[in-house]
């Protein structure tokens, strides 16, 4: 991978993941109690010994920039780096990034300052594990100008993705962006017998691309008005370049909605998770905080993950993910909850707490019950609250709370008064 550069896209407004993206970009959203989503593509690169990375940021990027700068510092004697490329005005462009392709186009001057033969373009908001050495070997052995990572999906899943059709050699011959279910005729591709038995005969683009250096430059500069890889650049390249599919048969989740984010996190806490956080050969890296272990006092914890510096006191935690520095008080119950953690524990000196007017006592108060919910950072849930969405509301905006896809979401720094029922 020494002749390859990685470009990780920081994402746009992330409206489908609101309110978790109200104050941060999608890649900066906490994941699995202690990581950020951006840690996934960066860790995949590091584990593949691809050590030269650019992270392209624009929207709500302060939190993401801070995390990357703290977490990824390579030694001064190596050649590795993780460099933030924020949107900027230049003599060539005075506009913000207009899409994925436009973002890379505007960054070409920085990318081309480093010697390389290939560019790997990655999304910053997906959960998966991939060896990019194998991906690169496939790209080179098929003499591809451009390789698109694909994952097999069913007919019900296909309308949410860009669907690619390949020939028997894996060369992509057709592309359709989010086709309706009744428009899938003729779009099935050669897949393994196991995938065919599961009905996974349609190849969805994962938004992961490997370009030859000159090819990337040519396709981006030939049509400056084309701003998106999936909708414009890739379909055009199929007609004039050798574009090949790289089939990925492992776990992959595009955690771009509240529901998919919620389910992906809870899956990590299940008995046999689809994504293995405990793979010692491919660890997930993040900011090293030097926190103490979690403390569990006289509590019942079932099929859950509880991150460092958390304190659970005579409470019940079932099928949940509890983030760093979380406090769960006496008699409280969490069932199928994703709790993103806190920047400080309730007893920390108020004068030393981060932020402006932070909640005085983040965590879950005495006797409160929370079910099927996402609790963002520093949220204070008072005593004897009941947050369960018993009426099964699909979407709603309340006073300091939201319901999206049937899941109650308490936004960052929210204070839920004692006795509240949602």
mmCIF file of C-alpha atoms in Angstrom:
data_model
loop_
_atom_site.group_PDB
_atom_site.id
_atom_site.type_symbol
_atom_site.label_atom_id
_atom_site.label_comp_id
_atom_site.label_asym_id
_atom_site.label_seq_id
_atom_site.Cartn_x
_atom_site.Cartn_y
_atom_site.Cartn_z
ATOM 1 C CA UNK A 1 0.000 0.000 0.000
ATOM 2 C CA UNK A 2 3.015 2.339 -0.103
ATOM 3 C CA UNK A 3 1.986 3.648 -3.521
ATOM 4 C CA UNK A 4 -1.592 4.412 -2.405
ATOM 5 C CA UNK A 5 -3.179 7.408 -0.690
ATOM 6 C CA UNK A 6 -6.507 7.210 1.156
ATOM 7 C CA UNK A 7 -9.096 9.981 1.001
ATOM 8 C CA UNK A 8 -11.799 9.649 3.659
ATOM 9 C CA UNK A 9 -14.910 11.746 3.061
ATOM 10 C CA UNK A 10 -16.309 13.480 6.126
ATOM 11 C CA UNK A 11 -19.898 13.548 4.864
ATOM 12 C CA UNK A 12 -22.529 16.230 4.447
ATOM 13 C CA UNK A 13 -25.260 17.533 6.730
ATOM 14 C CA UNK A 14 -26.307 14.056 7.900
ATOM 15 C CA UNK A 15 -29.975 15.017 8.171
ATOM 16 C CA UNK A 16 -31.123 11.384 8.359
ATOM 17 C CA UNK A 17 -29.105 10.972 11.560
ATOM 18 C CA UNK A 18 -30.494 14.119 13.212
ATOM 19 C CA UNK A 19 -30.475 15.024 16.124
ATOM 20 C CA UNK A 20 -27.194 13.154 16.640
ATOM 21 C CA UNK A 21 -25.723 15.371 13.916
ATOM 22 C CA UNK A 22 -27.071 18.644 15.291
ATOM 23 C CA UNK A 23 -23.628 19.609 16.625
ATOM 24 C CA UNK A 24 -21.288 17.179 14.841
ATOM 25 C CA UNK A 25 -20.752 15.504 11.493
ATOM 26 C CA UNK A 26 -21.761 11.861 10.958
ATOM 27 C CA UNK A 27 -18.205 10.489 11.228
ATOM 28 C CA UNK A 28 -17.829 12.197 14.619
ATOM 29 C CA UNK A 29 -20.871 10.478 16.153
ATOM 30 C CA UNK A 30 -19.810 8.158 19.020
ATOM 31 C CA UNK A 31 -19.963 4.419 18.305
ATOM 32 C CA UNK A 32 -19.967 1.334 20.561
ATOM 33 C CA UNK A 33 -19.565 3.364 23.717
ATOM 34 C CA UNK A 34 -15.964 4.526 23.201
ATOM 35 C CA UNK A 35 -15.170 5.074 19.505
ATOM 36 C CA UNK A 36 -16.213 7.524 16.804
ATOM 37 C CA UNK A 37 -17.526 6.329 13.436
ATOM 38 C CA UNK A 38 -14.470 7.856 11.703
ATOM 39 C CA UNK A 39 -12.294 5.370 13.639
ATOM 40 C CA UNK A 40 -13.600 2.534 11.439
ATOM 41 C CA UNK A 41 -12.159 3.606 8.045
ATOM 42 C CA UNK A 42 -8.982 4.944 9.644
ATOM 43 C CA UNK A 43 -8.461 1.663 11.515
ATOM 44 C CA UNK A 44 -9.082 -0.328 8.326
ATOM 45 C CA UNK A 45 -6.345 1.716 6.675
ATOM 46 C CA UNK A 46 -3.885 1.305 9.548
ATOM 47 C CA UNK A 47 -4.535 -2.441 9.755
ATOM 48 C CA UNK A 48 -3.877 -2.643 5.997
ATOM 49 C CA UNK A 49 -0.626 -0.661 6.442
ATOM 50 C CA UNK A 50 -2.059 2.175 4.379
ATOM 51 C CA UNK A 51 -0.632 4.968 6.503
ATOM 52 C CA UNK A 52 -1.128 8.100 4.390
ATOM 53 C CA UNK A 53 -4.658 9.439 4.817
ATOM 54 C CA UNK A 54 -6.570 12.628 4.146
ATOM 55 C CA UNK A 55 -9.860 13.286 5.946
ATOM 56 C CA UNK A 56 -11.980 15.736 3.951
ATOM 57 C CA UNK A 57 -14.277 17.755 6.216
ATOM 58 C CA UNK A 58 -16.771 20.549 5.865
ATOM 59 C CA UNK A 59 -20.065 20.317 7.764
ATOM 60 C CA UNK A 60 -20.076 20.614 11.595
ATOM 61 C CA UNK A 61 -16.462 19.516 11.486
ATOM 62 C CA UNK A 62 -14.986 20.935 14.714
ATOM 63 C CA UNK A 63 -15.644 17.806 16.795
ATOM 64 C CA UNK A 64 -14.344 15.530 14.028
ATOM 65 C CA UNK A 65 -11.205 17.613 13.486
ATOM 66 C CA UNK A 66 -10.478 17.640 17.225
ATOM 67 C CA UNK A 67 -10.875 13.875 17.547
ATOM 68 C CA UNK A 68 -8.676 13.058 14.543
ATOM 69 C CA UNK A 69 -5.916 15.430 15.634
ATOM 70 C CA UNK A 70 -5.859 13.935 19.141
ATOM 71 C CA UNK A 71 -6.170 10.275 18.208
ATOM 72 C CA UNK A 72 -3.865 9.849 15.199
ATOM 73 C CA UNK A 73 -0.322 11.089 15.656
ATOM 74 C CA UNK A 74 2.323 9.083 13.831
ATOM 75 C CA UNK A 75 5.943 9.130 14.937
ATOM 76 C CA UNK A 76 8.252 11.691 13.354
ATOM 77 C CA UNK A 77 10.521 9.036 11.824
ATOM 78 C CA UNK A 78 7.816 7.389 9.718
ATOM 79 C CA UNK A 79 5.955 8.569 6.652
ATOM 80 C CA UNK A 80 2.417 8.063 7.914
ATOM 81 C CA UNK A 81 -0.109 10.839 8.524
ATOM 82 C CA UNK A 82 -3.793 11.580 8.941
ATOM 83 C CA UNK A 83 -4.303 15.088 7.590
ATOM 84 C CA UNK A 84 -7.502 17.112 7.773
ATOM 85 C CA UNK A 85 -8.472 18.836 4.513
ATOM 86 C CA UNK A 86 -11.141 21.355 5.422
ATOM 87 C CA UNK A 87 -13.175 23.211 2.802
ATOM 88 C CA UNK A 88 -11.329 26.317 1.688
ATOM 89 C CA UNK A 89 -11.537 29.089 -0.862
ATOM 90 C CA UNK A 90 -8.877 28.955 -3.565
ATOM 91 C CA UNK A 91 -8.220 30.752 -6.870
ATOM 92 C CA UNK A 92 -9.789 27.713 -8.580
ATOM 93 C CA UNK A 93 -12.927 27.545 -6.458
ATOM 94 C CA UNK A 94 -14.680 29.843 -4.015
ATOM 95 C CA UNK A 95 -17.459 27.337 -3.294
ATOM 96 C CA UNK A 96 -17.897 24.822 -0.517
ATOM 97 C CA UNK A 97 -17.794 21.167 -1.509
ATOM 98 C CA UNK A 98 -20.857 20.444 -3.619
ATOM 99 C CA UNK A 99 -20.677 16.638 -3.326
ATOM 100 C CA UNK A 100 -18.336 13.695 -2.864
ATOM 101 C CA UNK A 101 -16.594 14.057 -6.225
ATOM 102 C CA UNK A 102 -16.368 17.834 -5.955
ATOM 103 C CA UNK A 103 -14.728 17.476 -2.534
ATOM 104 C CA UNK A 104 -11.982 15.254 -3.957
ATOM 105 C CA UNK A 105 -11.654 17.494 -7.025
ATOM 106 C CA UNK A 106 -11.026 20.558 -4.857
ATOM 107 C CA UNK A 107 -8.436 18.617 -2.840
ATOM 108 C CA UNK A 108 -6.431 17.343 -5.801
ATOM 109 C CA UNK A 109 -3.730 19.971 -5.340
ATOM 110 C CA UNK A 110 -3.061 18.634 -1.818
ATOM 111 C CA UNK A 111 -3.334 14.977 -2.808
ATOM 112 C CA UNK A 112 -0.990 15.380 -5.763
ATOM 113 C CA UNK A 113 1.671 16.911 -3.529
ATOM 114 C CA UNK A 114 2.510 13.365 -2.399
ATOM 115 C CA UNK A 115 3.905 10.621 -4.659
ATOM 116 C CA UNK A 116 1.355 7.880 -5.351
ATOM 117 C CA UNK A 117 -0.025 5.627 -8.071
ATOM 118 C CA UNK A 118 -3.495 4.982 -6.705
ATOM 119 C CA UNK A 119 -6.122 6.715 -4.596
ATOM 120 C CA UNK A 120 -8.535 4.880 -2.314
ATOM 121 C CA UNK A 121 -11.711 6.896 -1.685
ATOM 122 C CA UNK A 122 -13.614 5.929 1.475
ATOM 123 C CA UNK A 123 -16.779 7.002 3.221
ATOM 124 C CA UNK A 124 -16.343 8.201 6.783
ATOM 125 C CA UNK A 125 -19.666 6.888 8.103
ATOM 126 C CA UNK A 126 -19.829 3.118 7.619
ATOM 127 C CA UNK A 127 -19.246 0.108 9.866
ATOM 128 C CA UNK A 128 -17.244 -2.706 8.266
ATOM 129 C CA UNK A 129 -13.856 -4.388 8.266
ATOM 130 C CA UNK A 130 -11.848 -4.768 5.047
ATOM 131 C CA UNK A 131 -8.263 -5.655 4.170
ATOM 132 C CA UNK A 132 -7.353 -3.039 1.588
ATOM 133 C CA UNK A 133 -4.328 -5.098 0.521
ATOM 134 C CA UNK A 134 -6.712 -7.715 -0.874
ATOM 135 C CA UNK A 135 -8.783 -4.938 -2.443
ATOM 136 C CA UNK A 136 -5.651 -3.480 -4.081
ATOM 137 C CA UNK A 137 -4.511 -6.906 -5.309
ATOM 138 C CA UNK A 138 -7.902 -7.408 -6.972
ATOM 139 C CA UNK A 139 -7.731 -3.950 -8.550
ATOM 140 C CA UNK A 140 -4.288 -4.594 -10.034
ATOM 141 C CA UNK A 141 -4.881 -8.194 -11.111
ATOM 142 C CA UNK A 142 -7.987 -7.212 -13.094
ATOM 143 C CA UNK A 143 -6.185 -4.303 -14.794
ATOM 144 C CA UNK A 144 -8.915 -1.955 -13.591
ATOM 145 C CA UNK A 145 -8.938 1.793 -14.067
ATOM 146 C CA UNK A 146 -11.416 1.996 -11.237
ATOM 147 C CA UNK A 147 -12.616 -0.638 -8.765
ATOM 148 C CA UNK A 148 -15.875 -0.305 -6.842
ATOM 149 C CA UNK A 149 -16.386 -2.301 -3.638
ATOM 150 C CA UNK A 150 -19.793 -3.977 -3.700
ATOM 151 C CA UNK A 151 -21.941 -5.957 -1.307
ATOM 152 C CA UNK A 152 -24.753 -8.345 -2.323
ATOM 153 C CA UNK A 153 -28.245 -7.263 -1.230
ATOM 154 C CA UNK A 154 -31.806 -8.530 -1.606
ATOM 155 C CA UNK A 155 -34.535 -7.023 -3.787
ATOM 156 C CA UNK A 156 -36.080 -5.396 -0.707
ATOM 157 C CA UNK A 157 -32.778 -3.729 0.225
ATOM 158 C CA UNK A 158 -31.725 -2.698 -3.305
ATOM 159 C CA UNK A 159 -33.830 0.518 -3.622
ATOM 160 C CA UNK A 160 -31.714 2.142 -0.903
ATOM 161 C CA UNK A 161 -28.447 1.770 -2.852
ATOM 162 C CA UNK A 162 -26.748 2.321 -6.164
ATOM 163 C CA UNK A 163 -27.013 -1.059 -7.926
ATOM 164 C CA UNK A 164 -24.298 -2.323 -10.276
ATOM 165 C CA UNK A 165 -24.569 -5.068 -12.876
ATOM 166 C CA UNK A 166 -21.461 -7.081 -13.779
ATOM 167 C CA UNK A 167 -20.508 -9.635 -16.391
ATOM 168 C CA UNK A 168 -18.961 -13.026 -15.614
ATOM 169 C CA UNK A 169 -15.508 -11.406 -15.276
ATOM 170 C CA UNK A 170 -16.693 -8.872 -12.682
ATOM 171 C CA UNK A 171 -16.541 -5.923 -15.083
ATOM 172 C CA UNK A 172 -19.333 -3.468 -14.331
ATOM 173 C CA UNK A 173 -21.607 -2.976 -17.320
ATOM 174 C CA UNK A 174 -24.483 -0.984 -15.862
ATOM 175 C CA UNK A 175 -25.285 1.260 -12.906
ATOM 176 C CA UNK A 176 -28.603 2.525 -11.545
ATOM 177 C CA UNK A 177 -28.937 4.872 -8.601
ATOM 178 C CA UNK A 178 -31.532 3.651 -6.066
ATOM 179 C CA UNK A 179 -33.804 1.794 -8.530
ATOM 180 C CA UNK A 180 -37.369 1.026 -7.440
ATOM 181 C CA UNK A 181 -38.113 -2.601 -6.692
ATOM 182 C CA UNK A 182 -40.073 -2.990 -9.924
ATOM 183 C CA UNK A 183 -37.072 -1.685 -11.895
ATOM 184 C CA UNK A 184 -34.652 -4.446 -10.850
ATOM 185 C CA UNK A 185 -35.315 -6.794 -13.767
ATOM 186 C CA UNK A 186 -32.035 -7.639 -15.499
ATOM 187 C CA UNK A 187 -29.878 -6.054 -12.760
ATOM 188 C CA UNK A 188 -28.912 -9.295 -11.013
ATOM 189 C CA UNK A 189 -25.224 -10.231 -11.199
ATOM 190 C CA UNK A 190 -23.194 -13.439 -10.892
ATOM 191 C CA UNK A 191 -22.855 -14.159 -7.156
ATOM 192 C CA UNK A 192 -21.895 -17.159 -5.043
ATOM 193 C CA UNK A 193 -24.371 -19.986 -4.578
ATOM 194 C CA UNK A 194 -24.691 -19.078 -0.902
ATOM 195 C CA UNK A 195 -25.656 -15.497 -1.755
ATOM 196 C CA UNK A 196 -28.087 -16.685 -4.425
ATOM 197 C CA UNK A 197 -29.826 -18.983 -1.939
ATOM 198 C CA UNK A 198 -30.314 -15.966 0.331
ATOM 199 C CA UNK A 199 -31.737 -13.901 -2.532
ATOM 200 C CA UNK A 200 -28.731 -11.554 -2.456
ATOM 201 C CA UNK A 201 -28.269 -11.295 -6.207
ATOM 202 C CA UNK A 202 -27.971 -7.500 -6.569
ATOM 203 C CA UNK A 203 -24.633 -5.769 -6.083
ATOM 204 C CA UNK A 204 -24.834 -2.516 -4.125
ATOM 205 C CA UNK A 205 -22.050 0.048 -4.241
ATOM 206 C CA UNK A 206 -20.409 0.485 -0.835
ATOM 207 C CA UNK A 207 -19.114 3.948 -1.730
ATOM 208 C CA UNK A 208 -15.534 2.615 -1.621
ATOM 209 C CA UNK A 209 -13.468 3.239 -4.760
ATOM 210 C CA UNK A 210 -9.894 2.657 -5.894
ATOM 211 C CA UNK A 211 -8.697 4.841 -8.775
ATOM 212 C CA UNK A 212 -5.525 4.866 -10.767
ATOM 213 C CA UNK A 213 -4.011 8.294 -10.150
ATOM 214 C CA UNK A 214 -4.324 9.590 -13.725
ATOM 215 C CA UNK A 215 -7.806 8.145 -14.121
ATOM 216 C CA UNK A 216 -9.059 9.972 -11.024
ATOM 217 C CA UNK A 217 -7.656 13.257 -12.249
ATOM 218 C CA UNK A 218 -9.095 12.825 -15.746
ATOM 219 C CA UNK A 219 -12.632 11.848 -14.715
ATOM 220 C CA UNK A 220 -12.835 14.683 -12.193
ATOM 221 C CA UNK A 221 -11.465 17.421 -14.441
ATOM 222 C CA UNK A 222 -13.217 16.308 -17.644
ATOM 223 C CA UNK A 223 -16.636 17.317 -16.284
ATOM 224 C CA UNK A 224 -16.275 19.956 -13.554
ATOM 225 C CA UNK A 225 -20.051 20.207 -13.193
ATOM 226 C CA UNK A 226 -20.360 16.595 -12.011
ATOM 227 C CA UNK A 227 -20.238 16.693 -8.218
ATOM 228 C CA UNK A 228 -21.119 13.191 -6.993
ATOM 229 C CA UNK A 229 -19.276 9.891 -7.438
ATOM 230 C CA UNK A 230 -22.299 7.630 -7.186
ATOM 231 C CA UNK A 231 -24.739 9.588 -9.300
ATOM 232 C CA UNK A 232 -22.419 10.998 -11.993
ATOM 233 C CA UNK A 233 -18.733 10.048 -12.015
ATOM 234 C CA UNK A 234 -19.102 6.267 -11.683
ATOM 235 C CA UNK A 235 -21.893 5.859 -14.307
ATOM 236 C CA UNK A 236 -19.896 7.952 -16.789
ATOM 237 C CA UNK A 237 -16.691 6.005 -16.098
ATOM 238 C CA UNK A 238 -18.448 2.696 -16.794
ATOM 239 C CA UNK A 239 -19.042 3.814 -20.367
ATOM 240 C CA UNK A 240 -15.418 4.781 -21.085
ATOM 241 C CA UNK A 241 -13.165 2.994 -18.562
ATOM 242 C CA UNK A 242 -12.520 -0.488 -17.257
ATOM 243 C CA UNK A 243 -14.551 -0.447 -14.051
ATOM 244 C CA UNK A 244 -14.478 -3.623 -11.962
ATOM 245 C CA UNK A 245 -16.461 -4.850 -8.962
ATOM 246 C CA UNK A 246 -14.720 -5.997 -5.781
ATOM 247 C CA UNK A 247 -17.234 -8.246 -3.957
ATOM 248 C CA UNK A 248 -17.168 -7.848 -0.186
ATOM 249 C CA UNK A 249 -18.771 -10.798 1.599
ATOM 250 C CA UNK A 250 -18.299 -9.601 5.188
ATOM 251 C CA UNK A 251 -20.447 -7.427 7.442
ATOM 252 C CA UNK A 252 -21.181 -3.899 6.265
ATOM 253 C CA UNK A 253 -23.619 -1.315 7.583
ATOM 254 C CA UNK A 254 -24.253 2.135 6.192
ATOM 255 C CA UNK A 255 -25.127 3.693 9.549
ATOM 256 C CA UNK A 256 -26.643 6.838 8.073
ATOM 257 C CA UNK A 257 -30.081 6.742 9.715
ATOM 258 C CA UNK A 258 -31.211 6.737 13.333
ATOM 259 C CA UNK A 259 -32.625 3.217 12.962
ATOM 260 C CA UNK A 260 -29.511 1.733 11.302
ATOM 261 C CA UNK A 261 -27.227 3.455 13.826
ATOM 262 C CA UNK A 262 -29.300 2.154 16.720
ATOM 263 C CA UNK A 263 -29.458 -1.417 15.408
ATOM 264 C CA UNK A 264 -25.747 -1.537 14.529
ATOM 265 C CA UNK A 265 -24.801 -0.493 18.068
ATOM 266 C CA UNK A 266 -27.126 -2.982 19.754
ATOM 267 C CA UNK A 267 -25.864 -5.740 17.475
ATOM 268 C CA UNK A 268 -22.360 -5.121 18.834
ATOM 269 C CA UNK A 269 -23.653 -6.017 22.308
ATOM 270 C CA UNK A 270 -25.394 -9.218 21.195
ATOM 271 C CA UNK A 271 -24.127 -12.711 22.077
ATOM 272 C CA UNK A 272 -22.706 -13.267 18.574
ATOM 273 C CA UNK A 273 -22.289 -9.825 16.952
ATOM 274 C CA UNK A 274 -22.037 -9.459 13.189
ATOM 275 C CA UNK A 275 -19.047 -7.134 13.626
ATOM 276 C CA UNK A 276 -16.310 -8.382 15.953
ATOM 277 C CA UNK A 277 -14.823 -5.596 18.052
ATOM 278 C CA UNK A 278 -12.579 -8.135 19.752
ATOM 279 C CA UNK A 279 -10.536 -9.179 16.709
ATOM 280 C CA UNK A 280 -6.960 -8.781 17.947
ATOM 281 C CA UNK A 281 -5.589 -8.977 14.401
ATOM 282 C CA UNK A 282 -7.621 -5.962 13.277
ATOM 283 C CA UNK A 283 -8.163 -3.639 16.257
ATOM 284 C CA UNK A 284 -10.228 -0.469 16.166
ATOM 285 C CA UNK A 285 -8.117 2.534 17.140
ATOM 286 C CA UNK A 286 -9.344 5.684 18.829
ATOM 287 C CA UNK A 287 -8.297 8.450 21.194
ATOM 288 C CA UNK A 288 -6.545 6.961 24.229
ATOM 289 C CA UNK A 289 -8.184 8.606 27.247
ATOM 290 C CA UNK A 290 -6.489 6.707 30.119
ATOM 291 C CA UNK A 291 -9.814 6.184 31.922
ATOM 292 C CA UNK A 292 -10.385 3.862 34.891
ATOM 293 C CA UNK A 293 -12.396 0.627 34.521
ATOM 294 C CA UNK A 294 -16.179 0.560 34.720
ATOM 295 C CA UNK A 295 -17.650 -0.031 38.186
ATOM 296 C CA UNK A 296 -20.732 -2.273 38.516
ATOM 297 C CA UNK A 297 -22.288 -2.318 41.990
ATOM 298 C CA UNK A 298 -24.996 -4.844 42.914
ATOM 299 C CA UNK A 299 -26.558 -4.618 39.434
ATOM 300 C CA UNK A 300 -27.997 -6.950 36.801
ATOM 301 C CA UNK A 301 -26.283 -6.643 33.410
ATOM 302 C CA UNK A 302 -27.358 -8.847 30.469
ATOM 303 C CA UNK A 303 -25.932 -8.881 26.907
ATOM 304 C CA UNK A 304 -24.542 -5.365 27.188
ATOM 305 C CA UNK A 305 -21.327 -3.398 26.779
ATOM 306 C CA UNK A 306 -20.296 -0.897 29.435
ATOM 307 C CA UNK A 307 -17.408 1.412 28.622
ATOM 308 C CA UNK A 308 -14.616 2.768 30.815
ATOM 309 C CA UNK A 309 -15.190 5.078 33.775
ATOM 310 C CA UNK A 310 -18.911 4.214 33.914
ATOM 311 C CA UNK A 311 -20.681 3.606 37.230
ATOM 312 C CA UNK A 312 -23.789 1.410 37.464
ATOM 313 C CA UNK A 313 -25.309 1.242 40.943
ATOM 314 C CA UNK A 314 -28.049 -1.248 41.875
ATOM 315 C CA UNK A 315 -29.568 -0.951 38.414
ATOM 316 C CA UNK A 316 -30.622 -3.158 35.485
ATOM 317 C CA UNK A 317 -28.964 -2.980 32.065
ATOM 318 C CA UNK A 318 -30.271 -5.307 29.342
ATOM 319 C CA UNK A 319 -29.217 -5.484 25.688
ATOM 320 C CA UNK A 320 -27.647 -2.029 25.808
ATOM 321 C CA UNK A 321 -24.479 -0.094 25.009
ATOM 322 C CA UNK A 322 -23.350 2.249 27.780
ATOM 323 C CA UNK A 323 -20.699 4.787 26.787
ATOM 324 C CA UNK A 324 -17.720 6.217 28.636
ATOM 325 C CA UNK A 325 -18.282 8.039 31.965
ATOM 326 C CA UNK A 326 -21.954 7.046 32.102
ATOM 327 C CA UNK A 327 -23.791 6.989 35.421
ATOM 328 C CA UNK A 328 -26.829 4.761 35.983
ATOM 329 C CA UNK A 329 -28.460 5.385 39.351
ATOM 330 C CA UNK A 330 -30.104 3.156 41.909
ATOM 331 C CA UNK A 331 -33.227 1.331 40.747
ATOM 332 C CA UNK A 332 -32.890 2.555 37.164
ATOM 333 C CA UNK A 333 -33.405 0.231 34.189
ATOM 334 C CA UNK A 334 -31.991 0.444 30.667
ATOM 335 C CA UNK A 335 -33.407 -1.953 28.073
ATOM 336 C CA UNK A 336 -32.192 -1.823 24.472
ATOM 337 C CA UNK A 337 -30.615 1.584 24.947
ATOM 338 C CA UNK A 338 -27.629 3.174 23.204
ATOM 339 C CA UNK A 339 -26.091 5.610 25.688
ATOM 340 C CA UNK A 340 -23.272 7.642 24.134
ATOM 341 C CA UNK A 341 -21.622 8.575 27.432
ATOM 342 C CA UNK A 342 -20.486 11.829 28.964
ATOM 343 C CA UNK A 343 -17.568 14.253 29.063
ATOM 344 C CA UNK A 344 -17.561 14.240 32.886
ATOM 345 C CA UNK A 345 -19.087 12.340 35.790
ATOM 346 C CA UNK A 346 -21.854 13.931 37.944
ATOM 347 C CA UNK A 347 -19.592 14.565 40.920
ATOM 348 C CA UNK A 348 -16.892 16.427 39.004
ATOM 349 C CA UNK A 349 -16.229 19.981 40.205
ATOM 350 C CA UNK A 350 -18.628 22.211 38.187
ATOM 351 C CA UNK A 351 -15.862 24.764 37.661
ATOM 352 C CA UNK A 352 -13.805 22.136 35.821
ATOM 353 C CA UNK A 353 -16.513 20.775 33.530
ATOM 354 C CA UNK A 354 -16.186 21.275 29.751
ATOM 355 C CA UNK A 355 -18.697 23.269 27.742
ATOM 356 C CA UNK A 356 -21.013 26.181 28.495
ATOM 357 C CA UNK A 357 -23.649 25.559 31.199
ATOM 358 C CA UNK A 358 -23.298 21.762 31.105
ATOM 359 C CA UNK A 359 -26.041 19.672 32.784
ATOM 360 C CA UNK A 360 -25.307 19.452 36.533
ATOM 361 C CA UNK A 361 -25.833 15.684 36.829
ATOM 362 C CA UNK A 362 -25.465 13.697 33.593
ATOM 363 C CA UNK A 363 -26.690 10.121 33.717
ATOM 364 C CA UNK A 364 -29.828 8.162 34.569
ATOM 365 C CA UNK A 365 -31.579 9.179 37.772
ATOM 366 C CA UNK A 366 -32.906 6.967 40.550
ATOM 367 C CA UNK A 367 -35.828 4.740 39.530
ATOM 368 C CA UNK A 368 -35.999 5.845 35.893
ATOM 369 C CA UNK A 369 -36.840 3.387 33.107
ATOM 370 C CA UNK A 370 -35.489 3.901 29.576
ATOM 371 C CA UNK A 371 -36.296 1.539 26.705
ATOM 372 C CA UNK A 372 -35.577 1.564 22.950
ATOM 373 C CA UNK A 373 -33.780 4.891 23.037
ATOM 374 C CA UNK A 374 -30.581 6.696 22.088
ATOM 375 C CA UNK A 375 -29.170 8.964 24.791
ATOM 376 C CA UNK A 376 -26.614 11.424 23.462
ATOM 377 C CA UNK A 377 -23.649 12.742 25.450
ATOM 378 C CA UNK A 378 -24.035 14.552 28.780
ATOM 379 C CA UNK A 379 -27.797 13.957 28.955
ATOM 380 C CA UNK A 380 -29.350 14.236 32.402
ATOM 381 C CA UNK A 381 -32.404 12.025 32.974
ATOM 382 C CA UNK A 382 -34.018 12.873 36.286
ATOM 383 C CA UNK A 383 -35.478 10.538 38.877
ATOM 384 C CA UNK A 384 -38.571 8.381 38.257
ATOM 385 C CA UNK A 385 -38.754 9.134 34.528
ATOM 386 C CA UNK A 386 -40.330 6.701 32.062
ATOM 387 C CA UNK A 387 -38.944 6.963 28.522
ATOM 388 C CA UNK A 388 -40.434 4.066 26.551
ATOM 389 C CA UNK A 389 -42.546 5.373 23.611
ATOM 390 C CA UNK A 390 -45.361 3.076 24.747
ATOM 391 C CA UNK A 391 -47.726 4.506 22.100
ATOM 392 C CA UNK A 392 -45.426 3.383 19.300
ATOM 393 C CA UNK A 393 -45.032 6.845 17.732
ATOM 394 C CA UNK A 394 -42.872 6.746 14.601
ATOM 395 C CA UNK A 395 -41.689 10.369 14.397
ATOM 396 C CA UNK A 396 -42.193 13.326 16.717
ATOM 397 C CA UNK A 397 -40.471 16.450 18.030
ATOM 398 C CA UNK A 398 -40.951 17.132 21.716
ATOM 399 C CA UNK A 399 -39.637 19.569 24.282
ATOM 400 C CA UNK A 400 -35.989 18.522 24.456
ATOM 401 C CA UNK A 401 -36.542 15.104 22.874
ATOM 402 C CA UNK A 402 -37.240 13.522 19.491
ATOM 403 C CA UNK A 403 -38.633 10.284 18.119
ATOM 404 C CA UNK A 404 -37.148 9.007 14.863
ATOM 405 C CA UNK A 405 -37.990 5.630 13.302
ATOM 406 C CA UNK A 406 -39.811 4.753 16.521
ATOM 407 C CA UNK A 407 -36.711 5.378 18.649
ATOM 408 C CA UNK A 408 -36.642 8.064 21.326
ATOM 409 C CA UNK A 409 -33.557 10.270 20.950
ATOM 410 C CA UNK A 410 -32.421 12.568 23.740
ATOM 411 C CA UNK A 411 -30.052 15.156 22.197
ATOM 412 C CA UNK A 412 -26.695 16.205 23.565
ATOM 413 C CA UNK A 413 -26.782 18.144 26.873
ATOM 414 C CA UNK A 414 -30.547 17.632 27.273
ATOM 415 C CA UNK A 415 -32.042 17.801 30.779
ATOM 416 C CA UNK A 416 -35.106 15.597 31.360
ATOM 417 C CA UNK A 417 -36.927 16.722 34.535
ATOM 418 C CA UNK A 418 -37.910 14.291 37.307
ATOM 419 C CA UNK A 419 -41.040 12.279 36.585
ATOM 420 C CA UNK A 420 -41.046 12.910 32.818
ATOM 421 C CA UNK A 421 -42.953 10.388 30.678
ATOM 422 C CA UNK A 422 -42.144 10.073 26.952
#
